[in-house]
PDB file of C-alpha atoms in Angstrom:
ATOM      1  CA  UNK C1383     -55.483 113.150  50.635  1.00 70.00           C
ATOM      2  CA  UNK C1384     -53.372 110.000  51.407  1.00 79.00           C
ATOM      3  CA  UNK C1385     -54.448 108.746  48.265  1.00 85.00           C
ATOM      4  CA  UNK C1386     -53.014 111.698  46.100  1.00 86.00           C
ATOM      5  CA  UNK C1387     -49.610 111.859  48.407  1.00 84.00           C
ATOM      6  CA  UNK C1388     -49.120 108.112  47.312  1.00 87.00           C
ATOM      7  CA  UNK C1389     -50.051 108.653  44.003  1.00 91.00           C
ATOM      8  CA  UNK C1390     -47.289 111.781  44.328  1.00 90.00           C
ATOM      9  CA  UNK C1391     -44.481 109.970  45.765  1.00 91.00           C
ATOM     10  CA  UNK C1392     -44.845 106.855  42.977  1.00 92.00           C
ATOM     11  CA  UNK C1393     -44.427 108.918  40.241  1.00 92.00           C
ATOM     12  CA  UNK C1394     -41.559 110.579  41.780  1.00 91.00           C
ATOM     13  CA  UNK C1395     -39.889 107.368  41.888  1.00 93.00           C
ATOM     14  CA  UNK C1396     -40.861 106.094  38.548  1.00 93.00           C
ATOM     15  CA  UNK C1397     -40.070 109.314  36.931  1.00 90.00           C
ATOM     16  CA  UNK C1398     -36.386 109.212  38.899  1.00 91.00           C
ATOM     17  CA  UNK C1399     -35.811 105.365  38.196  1.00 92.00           C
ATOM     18  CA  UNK C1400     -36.730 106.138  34.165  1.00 89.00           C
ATOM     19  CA  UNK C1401     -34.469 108.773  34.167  1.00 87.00           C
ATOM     20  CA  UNK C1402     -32.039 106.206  36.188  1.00 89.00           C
ATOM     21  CA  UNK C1403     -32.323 104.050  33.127  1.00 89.00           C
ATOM     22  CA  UNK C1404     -32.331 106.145  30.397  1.00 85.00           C
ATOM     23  CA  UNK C1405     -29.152 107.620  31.258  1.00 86.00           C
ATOM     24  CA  UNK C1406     -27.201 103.988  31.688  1.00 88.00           C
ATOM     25  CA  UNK C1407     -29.125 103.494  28.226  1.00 87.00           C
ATOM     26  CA  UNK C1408     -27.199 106.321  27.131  1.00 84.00           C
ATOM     27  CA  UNK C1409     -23.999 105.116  28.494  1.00 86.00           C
ATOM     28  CA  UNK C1410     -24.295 101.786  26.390  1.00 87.00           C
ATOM     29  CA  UNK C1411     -25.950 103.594  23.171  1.00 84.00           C
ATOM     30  CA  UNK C1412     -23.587 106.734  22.950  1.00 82.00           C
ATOM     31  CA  UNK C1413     -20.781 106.683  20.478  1.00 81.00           C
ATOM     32  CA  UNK C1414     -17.927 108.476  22.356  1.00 83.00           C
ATOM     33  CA  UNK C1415     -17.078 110.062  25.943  1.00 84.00           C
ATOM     34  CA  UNK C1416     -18.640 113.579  25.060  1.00 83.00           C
ATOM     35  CA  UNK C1417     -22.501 112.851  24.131  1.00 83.00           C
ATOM     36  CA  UNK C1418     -21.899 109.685  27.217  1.00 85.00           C
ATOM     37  CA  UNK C1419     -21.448 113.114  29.007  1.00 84.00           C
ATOM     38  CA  UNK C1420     -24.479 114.542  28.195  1.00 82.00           C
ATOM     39  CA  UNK C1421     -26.990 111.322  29.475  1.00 81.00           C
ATOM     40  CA  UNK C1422     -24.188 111.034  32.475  1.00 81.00           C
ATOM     41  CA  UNK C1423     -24.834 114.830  33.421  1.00 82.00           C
ATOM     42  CA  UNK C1424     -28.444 115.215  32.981  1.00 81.00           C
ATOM     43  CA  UNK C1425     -30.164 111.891  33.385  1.00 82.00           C
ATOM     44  CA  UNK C1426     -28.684 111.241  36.654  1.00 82.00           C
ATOM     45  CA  UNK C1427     -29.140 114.184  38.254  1.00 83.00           C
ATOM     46  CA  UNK C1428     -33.021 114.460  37.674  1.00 86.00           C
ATOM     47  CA  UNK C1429     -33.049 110.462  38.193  1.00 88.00           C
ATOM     48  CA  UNK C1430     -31.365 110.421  41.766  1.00 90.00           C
ATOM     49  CA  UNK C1431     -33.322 114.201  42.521  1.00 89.00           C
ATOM     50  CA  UNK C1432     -36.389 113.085  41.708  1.00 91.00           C
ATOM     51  CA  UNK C1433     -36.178 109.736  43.885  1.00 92.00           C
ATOM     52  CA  UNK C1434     -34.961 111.622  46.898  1.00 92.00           C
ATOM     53  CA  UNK C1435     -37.645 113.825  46.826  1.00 91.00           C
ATOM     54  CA  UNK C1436     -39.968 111.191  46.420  1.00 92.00           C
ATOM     55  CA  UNK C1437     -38.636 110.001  49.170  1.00 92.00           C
ATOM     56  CA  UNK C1438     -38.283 112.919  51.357  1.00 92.00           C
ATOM     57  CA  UNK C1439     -42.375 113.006  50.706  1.00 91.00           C
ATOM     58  CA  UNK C1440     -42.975 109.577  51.657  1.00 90.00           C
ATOM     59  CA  UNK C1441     -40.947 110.187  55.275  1.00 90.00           C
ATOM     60  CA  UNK C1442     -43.069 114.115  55.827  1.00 89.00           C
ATOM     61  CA  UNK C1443     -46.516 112.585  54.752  1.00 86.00           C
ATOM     62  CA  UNK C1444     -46.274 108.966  55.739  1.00 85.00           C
ATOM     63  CA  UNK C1445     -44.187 108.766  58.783  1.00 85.00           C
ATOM     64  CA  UNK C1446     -44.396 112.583  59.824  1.00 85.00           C
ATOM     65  CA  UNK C1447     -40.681 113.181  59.781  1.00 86.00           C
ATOM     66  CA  UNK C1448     -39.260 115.989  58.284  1.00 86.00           C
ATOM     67  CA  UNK C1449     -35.759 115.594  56.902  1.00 85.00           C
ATOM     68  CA  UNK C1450     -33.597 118.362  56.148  1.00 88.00           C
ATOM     69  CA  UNK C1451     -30.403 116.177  55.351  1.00 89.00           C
ATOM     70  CA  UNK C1452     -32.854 115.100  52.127  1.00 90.00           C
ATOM     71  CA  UNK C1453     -33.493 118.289  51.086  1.00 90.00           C
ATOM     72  CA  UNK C1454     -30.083 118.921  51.574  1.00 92.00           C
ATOM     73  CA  UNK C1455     -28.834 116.189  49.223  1.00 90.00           C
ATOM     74  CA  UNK C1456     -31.221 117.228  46.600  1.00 89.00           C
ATOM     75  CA  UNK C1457     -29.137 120.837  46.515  1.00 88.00           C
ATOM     76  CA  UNK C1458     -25.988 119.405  46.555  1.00 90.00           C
ATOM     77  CA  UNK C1459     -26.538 117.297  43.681  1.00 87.00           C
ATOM     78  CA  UNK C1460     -27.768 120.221  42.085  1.00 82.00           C
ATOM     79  CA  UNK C1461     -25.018 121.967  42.618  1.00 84.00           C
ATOM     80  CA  UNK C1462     -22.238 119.856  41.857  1.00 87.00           C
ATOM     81  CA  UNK C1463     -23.419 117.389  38.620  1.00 85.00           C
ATOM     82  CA  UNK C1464     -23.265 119.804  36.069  1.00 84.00           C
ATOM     83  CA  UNK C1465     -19.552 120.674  37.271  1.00 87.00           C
ATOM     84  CA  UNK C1466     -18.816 116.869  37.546  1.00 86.00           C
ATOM     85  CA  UNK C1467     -19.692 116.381  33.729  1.00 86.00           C
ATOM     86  CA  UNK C1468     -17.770 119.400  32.491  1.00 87.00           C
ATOM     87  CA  UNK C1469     -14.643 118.482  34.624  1.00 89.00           C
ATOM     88  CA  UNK C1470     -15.171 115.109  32.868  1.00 88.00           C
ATOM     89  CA  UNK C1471     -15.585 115.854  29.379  1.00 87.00           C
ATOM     90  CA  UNK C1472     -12.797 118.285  30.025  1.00 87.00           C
ATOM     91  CA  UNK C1473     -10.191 116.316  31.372  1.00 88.00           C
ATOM     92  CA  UNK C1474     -11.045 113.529  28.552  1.00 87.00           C
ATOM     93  CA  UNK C1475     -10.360 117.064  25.712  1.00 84.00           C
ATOM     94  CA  UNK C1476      -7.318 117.981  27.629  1.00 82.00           C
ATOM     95  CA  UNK C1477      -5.683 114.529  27.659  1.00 83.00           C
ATOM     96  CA  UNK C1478      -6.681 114.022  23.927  1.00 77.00           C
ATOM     97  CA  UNK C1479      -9.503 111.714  23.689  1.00 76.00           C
ATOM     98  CA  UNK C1480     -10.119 111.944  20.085  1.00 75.00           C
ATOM     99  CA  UNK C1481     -14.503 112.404  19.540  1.00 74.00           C
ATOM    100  CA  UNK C1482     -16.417 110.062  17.211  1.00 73.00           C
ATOM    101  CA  UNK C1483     -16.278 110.719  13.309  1.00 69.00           C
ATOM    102  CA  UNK C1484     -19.756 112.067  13.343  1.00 65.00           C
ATOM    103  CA  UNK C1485     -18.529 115.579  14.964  1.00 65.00           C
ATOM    104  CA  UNK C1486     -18.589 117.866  12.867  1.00 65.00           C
ATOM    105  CA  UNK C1487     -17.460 120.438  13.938  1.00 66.00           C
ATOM    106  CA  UNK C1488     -14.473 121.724  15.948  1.00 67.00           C
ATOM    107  CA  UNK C1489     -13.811 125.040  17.759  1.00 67.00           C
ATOM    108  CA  UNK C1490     -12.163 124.231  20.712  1.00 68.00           C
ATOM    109  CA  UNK C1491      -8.924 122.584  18.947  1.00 72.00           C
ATOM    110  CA  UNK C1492      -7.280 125.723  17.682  1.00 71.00           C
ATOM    111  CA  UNK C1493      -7.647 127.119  21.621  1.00 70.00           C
ATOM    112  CA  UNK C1494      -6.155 124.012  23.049  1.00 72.00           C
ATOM    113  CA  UNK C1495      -3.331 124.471  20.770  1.00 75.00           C
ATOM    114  CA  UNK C1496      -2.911 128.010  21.543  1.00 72.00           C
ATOM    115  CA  UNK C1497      -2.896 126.557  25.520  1.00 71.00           C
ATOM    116  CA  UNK C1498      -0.005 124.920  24.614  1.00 73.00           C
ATOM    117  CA  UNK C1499       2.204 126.681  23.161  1.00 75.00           C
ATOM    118  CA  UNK C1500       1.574 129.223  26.017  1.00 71.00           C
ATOM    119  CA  UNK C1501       2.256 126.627  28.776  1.00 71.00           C
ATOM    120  CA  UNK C1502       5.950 124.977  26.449  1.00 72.00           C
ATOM    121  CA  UNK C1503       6.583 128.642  26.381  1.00 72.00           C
ATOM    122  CA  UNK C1504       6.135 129.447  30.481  1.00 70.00           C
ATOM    123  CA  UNK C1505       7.764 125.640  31.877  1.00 65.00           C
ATOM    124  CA  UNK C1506      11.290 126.012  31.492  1.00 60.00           C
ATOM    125  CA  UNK C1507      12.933 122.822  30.006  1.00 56.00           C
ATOM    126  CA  UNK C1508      14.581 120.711  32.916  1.00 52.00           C
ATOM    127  CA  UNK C1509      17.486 119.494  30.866  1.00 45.00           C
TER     128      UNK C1509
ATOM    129  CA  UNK I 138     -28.522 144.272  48.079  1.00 71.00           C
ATOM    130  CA  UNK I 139     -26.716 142.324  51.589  1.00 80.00           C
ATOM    131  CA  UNK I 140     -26.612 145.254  53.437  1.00 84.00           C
ATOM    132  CA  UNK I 141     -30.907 146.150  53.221  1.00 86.00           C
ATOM    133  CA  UNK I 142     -31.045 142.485  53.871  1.00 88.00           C
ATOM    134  CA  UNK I 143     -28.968 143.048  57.256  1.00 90.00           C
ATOM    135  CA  UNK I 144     -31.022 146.149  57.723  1.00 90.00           C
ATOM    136  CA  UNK I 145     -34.449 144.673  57.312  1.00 90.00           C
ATOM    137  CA  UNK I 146     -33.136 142.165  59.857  1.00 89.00           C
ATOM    138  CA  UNK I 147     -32.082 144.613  62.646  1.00 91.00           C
ATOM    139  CA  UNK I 148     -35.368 146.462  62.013  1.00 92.00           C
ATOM    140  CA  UNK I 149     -37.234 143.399  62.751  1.00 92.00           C
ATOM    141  CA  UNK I 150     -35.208 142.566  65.874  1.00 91.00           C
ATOM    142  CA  UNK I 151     -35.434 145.904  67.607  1.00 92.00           C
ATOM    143  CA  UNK I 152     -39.290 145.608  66.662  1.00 91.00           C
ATOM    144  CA  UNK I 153     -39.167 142.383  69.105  1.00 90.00           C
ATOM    145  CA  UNK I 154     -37.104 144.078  71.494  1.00 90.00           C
ATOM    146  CA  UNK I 155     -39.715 147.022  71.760  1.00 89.00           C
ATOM    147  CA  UNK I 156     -42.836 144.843  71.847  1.00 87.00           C
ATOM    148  CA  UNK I 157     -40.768 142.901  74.203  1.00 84.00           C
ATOM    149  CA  UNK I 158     -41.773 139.389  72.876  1.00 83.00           C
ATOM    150  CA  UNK I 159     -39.453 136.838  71.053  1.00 85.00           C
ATOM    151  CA  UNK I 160     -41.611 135.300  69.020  1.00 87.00           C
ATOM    152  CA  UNK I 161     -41.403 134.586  65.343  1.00 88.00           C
ATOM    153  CA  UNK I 162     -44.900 135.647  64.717  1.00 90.00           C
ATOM    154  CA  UNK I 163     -43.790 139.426  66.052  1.00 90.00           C
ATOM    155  CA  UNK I 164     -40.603 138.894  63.938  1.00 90.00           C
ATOM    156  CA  UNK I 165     -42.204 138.397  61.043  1.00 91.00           C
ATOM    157  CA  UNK I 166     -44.502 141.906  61.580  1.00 92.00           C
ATOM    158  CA  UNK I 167     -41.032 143.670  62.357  1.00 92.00           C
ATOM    159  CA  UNK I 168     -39.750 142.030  58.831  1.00 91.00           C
ATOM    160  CA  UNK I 169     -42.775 143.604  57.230  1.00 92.00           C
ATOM    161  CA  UNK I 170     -42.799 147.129  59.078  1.00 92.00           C
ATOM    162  CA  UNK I 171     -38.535 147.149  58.545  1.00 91.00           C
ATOM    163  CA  UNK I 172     -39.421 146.123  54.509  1.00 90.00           C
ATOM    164  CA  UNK I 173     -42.244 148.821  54.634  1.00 92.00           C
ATOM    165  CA  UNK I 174     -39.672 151.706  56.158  1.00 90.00           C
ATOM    166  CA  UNK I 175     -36.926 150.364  53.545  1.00 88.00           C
ATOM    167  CA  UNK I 176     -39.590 150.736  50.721  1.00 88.00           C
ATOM    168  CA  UNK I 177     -40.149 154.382  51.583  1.00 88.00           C
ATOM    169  CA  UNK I 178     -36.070 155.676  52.264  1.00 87.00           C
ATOM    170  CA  UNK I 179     -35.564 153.366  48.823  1.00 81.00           C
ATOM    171  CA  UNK I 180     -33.887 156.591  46.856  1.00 83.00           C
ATOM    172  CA  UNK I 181     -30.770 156.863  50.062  1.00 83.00           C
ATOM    173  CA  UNK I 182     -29.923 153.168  48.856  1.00 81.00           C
ATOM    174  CA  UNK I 183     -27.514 152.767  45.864  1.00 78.00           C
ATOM    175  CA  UNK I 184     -29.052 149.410  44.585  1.00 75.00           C
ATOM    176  CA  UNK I 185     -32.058 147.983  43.862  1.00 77.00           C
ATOM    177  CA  UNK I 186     -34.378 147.420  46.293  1.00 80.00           C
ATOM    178  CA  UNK I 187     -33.607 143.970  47.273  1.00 82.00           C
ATOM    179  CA  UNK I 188     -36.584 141.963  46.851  1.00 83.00           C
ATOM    180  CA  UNK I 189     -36.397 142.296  42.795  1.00 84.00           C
ATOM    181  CA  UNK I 190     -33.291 141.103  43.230  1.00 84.00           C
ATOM    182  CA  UNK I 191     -34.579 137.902  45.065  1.00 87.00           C
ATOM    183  CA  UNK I 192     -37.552 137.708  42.886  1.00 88.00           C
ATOM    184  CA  UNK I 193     -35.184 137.610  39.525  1.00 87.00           C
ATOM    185  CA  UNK I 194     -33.196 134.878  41.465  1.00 87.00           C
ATOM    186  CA  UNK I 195     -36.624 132.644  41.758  1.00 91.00           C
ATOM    187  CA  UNK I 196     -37.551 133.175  38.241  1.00 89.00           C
ATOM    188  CA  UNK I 197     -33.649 131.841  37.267  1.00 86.00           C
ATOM    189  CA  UNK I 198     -34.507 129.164  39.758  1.00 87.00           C
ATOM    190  CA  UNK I 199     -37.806 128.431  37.609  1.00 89.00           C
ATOM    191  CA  UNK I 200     -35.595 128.515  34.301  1.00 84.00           C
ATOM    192  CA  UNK I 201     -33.159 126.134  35.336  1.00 82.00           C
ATOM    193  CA  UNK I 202     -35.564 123.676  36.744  1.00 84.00           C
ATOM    194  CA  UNK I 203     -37.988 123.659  33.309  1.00 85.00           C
ATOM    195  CA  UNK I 204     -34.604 123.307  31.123  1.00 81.00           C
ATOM    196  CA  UNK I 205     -33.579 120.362  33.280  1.00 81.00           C
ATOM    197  CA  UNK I 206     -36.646 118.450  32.736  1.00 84.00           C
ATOM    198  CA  UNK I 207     -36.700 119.536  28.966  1.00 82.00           C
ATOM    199  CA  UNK I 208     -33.092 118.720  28.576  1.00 79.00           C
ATOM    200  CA  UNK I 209     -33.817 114.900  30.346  1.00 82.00           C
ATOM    201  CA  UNK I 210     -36.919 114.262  27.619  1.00 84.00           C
ATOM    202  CA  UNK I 211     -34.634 115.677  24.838  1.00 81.00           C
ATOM    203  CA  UNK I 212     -32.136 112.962  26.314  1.00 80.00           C
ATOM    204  CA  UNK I 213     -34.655 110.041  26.738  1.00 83.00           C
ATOM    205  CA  UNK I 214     -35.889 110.526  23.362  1.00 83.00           C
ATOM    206  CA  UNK I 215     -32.477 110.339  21.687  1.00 80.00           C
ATOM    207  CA  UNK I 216     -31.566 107.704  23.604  1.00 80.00           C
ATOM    208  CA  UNK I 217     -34.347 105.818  22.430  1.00 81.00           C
ATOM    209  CA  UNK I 218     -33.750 106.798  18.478  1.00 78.00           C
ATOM    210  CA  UNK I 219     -33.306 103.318  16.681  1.00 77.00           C
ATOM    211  CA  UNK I 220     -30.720 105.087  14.559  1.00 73.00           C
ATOM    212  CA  UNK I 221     -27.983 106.508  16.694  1.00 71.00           C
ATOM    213  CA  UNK I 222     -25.504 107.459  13.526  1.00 72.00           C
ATOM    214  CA  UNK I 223     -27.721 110.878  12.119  1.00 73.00           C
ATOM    215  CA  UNK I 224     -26.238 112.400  15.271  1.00 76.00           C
ATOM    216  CA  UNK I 225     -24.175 115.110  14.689  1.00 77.00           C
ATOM    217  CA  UNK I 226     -22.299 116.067  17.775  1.00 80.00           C
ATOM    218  CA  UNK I 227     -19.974 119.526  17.046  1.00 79.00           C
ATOM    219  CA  UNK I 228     -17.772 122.024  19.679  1.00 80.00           C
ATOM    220  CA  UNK I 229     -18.810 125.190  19.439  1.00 79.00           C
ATOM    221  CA  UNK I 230     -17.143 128.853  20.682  1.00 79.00           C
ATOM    222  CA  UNK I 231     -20.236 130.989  22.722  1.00 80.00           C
ATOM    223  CA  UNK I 232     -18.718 134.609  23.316  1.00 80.00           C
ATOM    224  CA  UNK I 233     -19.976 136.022  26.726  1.00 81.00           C
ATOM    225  CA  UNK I 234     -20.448 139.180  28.067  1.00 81.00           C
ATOM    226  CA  UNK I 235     -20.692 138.236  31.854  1.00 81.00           C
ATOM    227  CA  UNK I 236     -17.700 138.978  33.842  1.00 80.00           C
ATOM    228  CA  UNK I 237     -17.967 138.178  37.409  1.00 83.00           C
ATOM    229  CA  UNK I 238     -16.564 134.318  38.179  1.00 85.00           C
ATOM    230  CA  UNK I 239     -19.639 133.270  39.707  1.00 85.00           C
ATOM    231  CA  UNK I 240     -22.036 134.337  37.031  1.00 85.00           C
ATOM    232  CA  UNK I 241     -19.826 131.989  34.515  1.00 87.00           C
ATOM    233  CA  UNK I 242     -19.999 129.522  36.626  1.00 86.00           C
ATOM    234  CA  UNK I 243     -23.909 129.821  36.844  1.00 85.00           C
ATOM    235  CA  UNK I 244     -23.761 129.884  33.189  1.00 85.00           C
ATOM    236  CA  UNK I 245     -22.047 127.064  32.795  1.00 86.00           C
ATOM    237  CA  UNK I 246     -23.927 125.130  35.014  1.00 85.00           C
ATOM    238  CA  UNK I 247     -26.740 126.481  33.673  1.00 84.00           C
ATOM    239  CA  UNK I 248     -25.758 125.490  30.317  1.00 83.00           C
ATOM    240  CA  UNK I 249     -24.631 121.982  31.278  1.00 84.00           C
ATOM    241  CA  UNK I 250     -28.158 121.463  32.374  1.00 81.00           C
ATOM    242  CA  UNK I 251     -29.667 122.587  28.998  1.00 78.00           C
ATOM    243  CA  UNK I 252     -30.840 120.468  26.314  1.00 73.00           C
ATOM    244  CA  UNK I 253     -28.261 118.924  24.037  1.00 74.00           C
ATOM    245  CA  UNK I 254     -25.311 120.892  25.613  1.00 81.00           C
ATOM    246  CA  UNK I 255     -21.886 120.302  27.789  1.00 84.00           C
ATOM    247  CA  UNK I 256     -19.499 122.942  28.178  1.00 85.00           C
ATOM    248  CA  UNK I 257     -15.909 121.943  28.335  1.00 84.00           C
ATOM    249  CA  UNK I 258     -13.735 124.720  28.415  1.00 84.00           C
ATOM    250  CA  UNK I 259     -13.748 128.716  29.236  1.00 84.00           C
ATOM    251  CA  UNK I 260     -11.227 130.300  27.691  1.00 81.00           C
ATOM    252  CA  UNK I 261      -8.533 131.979  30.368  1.00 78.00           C
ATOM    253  CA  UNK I 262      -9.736 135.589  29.676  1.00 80.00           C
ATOM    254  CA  UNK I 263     -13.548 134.371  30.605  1.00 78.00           C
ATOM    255  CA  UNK I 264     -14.611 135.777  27.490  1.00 82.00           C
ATOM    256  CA  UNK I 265     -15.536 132.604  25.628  1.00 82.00           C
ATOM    257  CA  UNK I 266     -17.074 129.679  26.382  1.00 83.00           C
ATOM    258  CA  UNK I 267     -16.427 126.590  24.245  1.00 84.00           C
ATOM    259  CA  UNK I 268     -19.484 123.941  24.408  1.00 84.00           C
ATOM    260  CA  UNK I 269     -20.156 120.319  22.758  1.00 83.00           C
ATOM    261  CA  UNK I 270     -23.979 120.164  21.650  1.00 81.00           C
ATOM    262  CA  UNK I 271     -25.088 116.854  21.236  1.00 78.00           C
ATOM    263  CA  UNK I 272     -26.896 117.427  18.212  1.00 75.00           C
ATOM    264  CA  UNK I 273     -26.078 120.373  15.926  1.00 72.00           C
ATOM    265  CA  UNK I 274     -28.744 121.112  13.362  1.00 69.00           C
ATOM    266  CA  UNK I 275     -31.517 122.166  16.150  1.00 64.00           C
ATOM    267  CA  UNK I 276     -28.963 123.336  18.109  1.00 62.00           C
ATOM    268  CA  UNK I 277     -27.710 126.451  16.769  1.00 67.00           C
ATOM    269  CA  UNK I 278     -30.382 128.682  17.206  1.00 70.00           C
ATOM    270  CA  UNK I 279     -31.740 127.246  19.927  1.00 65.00           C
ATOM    271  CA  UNK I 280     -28.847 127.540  21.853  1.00 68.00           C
ATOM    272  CA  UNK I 281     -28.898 131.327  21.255  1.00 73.00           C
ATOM    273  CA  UNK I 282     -32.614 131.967  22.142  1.00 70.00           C
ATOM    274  CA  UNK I 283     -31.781 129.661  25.466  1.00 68.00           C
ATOM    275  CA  UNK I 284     -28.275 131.437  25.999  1.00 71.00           C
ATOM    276  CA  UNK I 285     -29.674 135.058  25.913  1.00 77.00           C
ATOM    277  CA  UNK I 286     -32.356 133.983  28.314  1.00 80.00           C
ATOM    278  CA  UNK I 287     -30.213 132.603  30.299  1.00 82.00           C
ATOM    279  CA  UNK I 288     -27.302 135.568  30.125  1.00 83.00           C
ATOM    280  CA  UNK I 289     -30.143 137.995  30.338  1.00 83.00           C
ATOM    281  CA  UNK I 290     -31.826 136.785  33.978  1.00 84.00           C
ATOM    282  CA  UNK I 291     -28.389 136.468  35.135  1.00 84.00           C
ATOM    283  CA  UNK I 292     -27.456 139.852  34.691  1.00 84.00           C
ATOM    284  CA  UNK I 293     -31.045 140.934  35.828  1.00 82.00           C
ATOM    285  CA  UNK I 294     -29.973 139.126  38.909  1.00 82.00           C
ATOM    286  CA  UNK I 295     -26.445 140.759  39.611  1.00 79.00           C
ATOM    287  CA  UNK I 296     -27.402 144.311  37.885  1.00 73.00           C
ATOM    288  CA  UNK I 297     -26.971 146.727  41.305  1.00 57.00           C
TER     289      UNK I 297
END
């Protein structure tokens, strides 16, 4: 029983500090700020979950303590990663960060322009 | 859906009160006789009985957690590809039918999470969510298989 709980909680950490390093991997590798998004986003939050569980195991069925503020963590992280990356990749559209030549394609441009005029139009000039 | 939960609740509590011990063990037979009597006066509810509802919420639960761990080995393995200029990132429009704020904000987040896809802007009327994939020529249809699973147990979740 011990011996499967250890085996548990190392993977759990191995699988969280891969994920660790695959995502700053990412960061280096990735041409622009949108696909660095995508390792930021994801990577990181399985990386860091998957540690703190492994080591919110290791405290219940090692030491006997159950710790709530872990298990805690592990929900918040859930919670707010996914909005961290979009509020990033959307602040960098917003302000203009042009993406790398490969994109090929480009929706969202026509609606940011439409944004625009719609915001000139509502701010009166201050002249 | 709140209110059977509330109701369930009370049921169980004056079930301690009349067996006169406050014990979880007797709350939990309350919470069973109070889902039991809730099961059979199910047609004066408008909704649902509740516990689909909570049982459509634990299969989204089980969605989002497989996605995340297929979106992180879709991520490893590009991040590993010698050749980093084949990819071919693109923003896409993805028209929704939700309406509620929360459930496009699940979606999002939901969608964030995914393989191969960010979203970085909803449109102001809600009604269309603009997304940069990663990598487009697997992503296409893909992303519409995974977005009407997704948009489906959502709604299964909020419907009544």
């Amino acid at each position: 029983m011990d011996l499967i709980a250890d085996i548990m909680i190392v993977l759990l950490v191995t699988v969280g500090i891969i994920f660790t390093i695959v995502t700053v991997i990412g960061i280096l590798r990735l041409p622009d700020v949108y696909t660095r998004a995508h390792a930021a986003s994801k990577s990181a939050t399985l990386g860091v979950m998957s540690l703190l569980l492994g080591v919110f195991l290791h405290f219940w069925w090692n030491e006997g303590h159950f710790s709530v503020a872990l298990l805690l963590g592990i929900v918040f992280l859930f919670i707010t990663s996914p909005i961290g990356g979009h509020l990033m990749t959307r602040a960098a559209y917003m302000s203009g960060v042009k993406p790398t030549e490969l994109t090929v394609g480009d929706d969202l441009k026509e609606a940011v322009i439409e944004i625009r005029i719609e915001s000139d139009k509502n701010t009166p000039d201050d002249e | 859906m709140a209110f059977q939960i509330l109701l369930n609740f009370f049921i169980a509590v004056v079930w301690m009160f009349m067996s006169s011990s406050l014990t979880p063990s007797t709350f939990i037979i309350g919470y069973l006789i109070g889902l039991l009597m809730i099961i059979m006066t199910r047609r004066y509810f408008s909704g649902r009985l509740y516990i689909w509802r909570i049982w459509s919420a634990v299969k989204l639960t089980a969605i989002f957690l497989k996605e995340l761990i297929m979106s992180n080995i879709s991520v490893l393995l590009l991040v590993i590809k010698p050749d980093l200029s084949t990819l071919q990132p693109m923003f896409f429009a993805l028209p929704t039918e939700l309406e509620k704020d929360w459930e496009i904000t699940l979606l999002s987040s939901l969608i964030t999470l995914t393989p191969g896809t960010v979203v970085v802007h909803v449109s102001d009327d809600q009604r269309t969510l603009y997304i940069h994939a990663i990598d487009v020529d697997d992503v296409d249809e893909a992303i519409d298989s995974i977005k009407n699973t997704f948009e489906k147990a959502i709604m299964e979740v909020s419907r009544g």
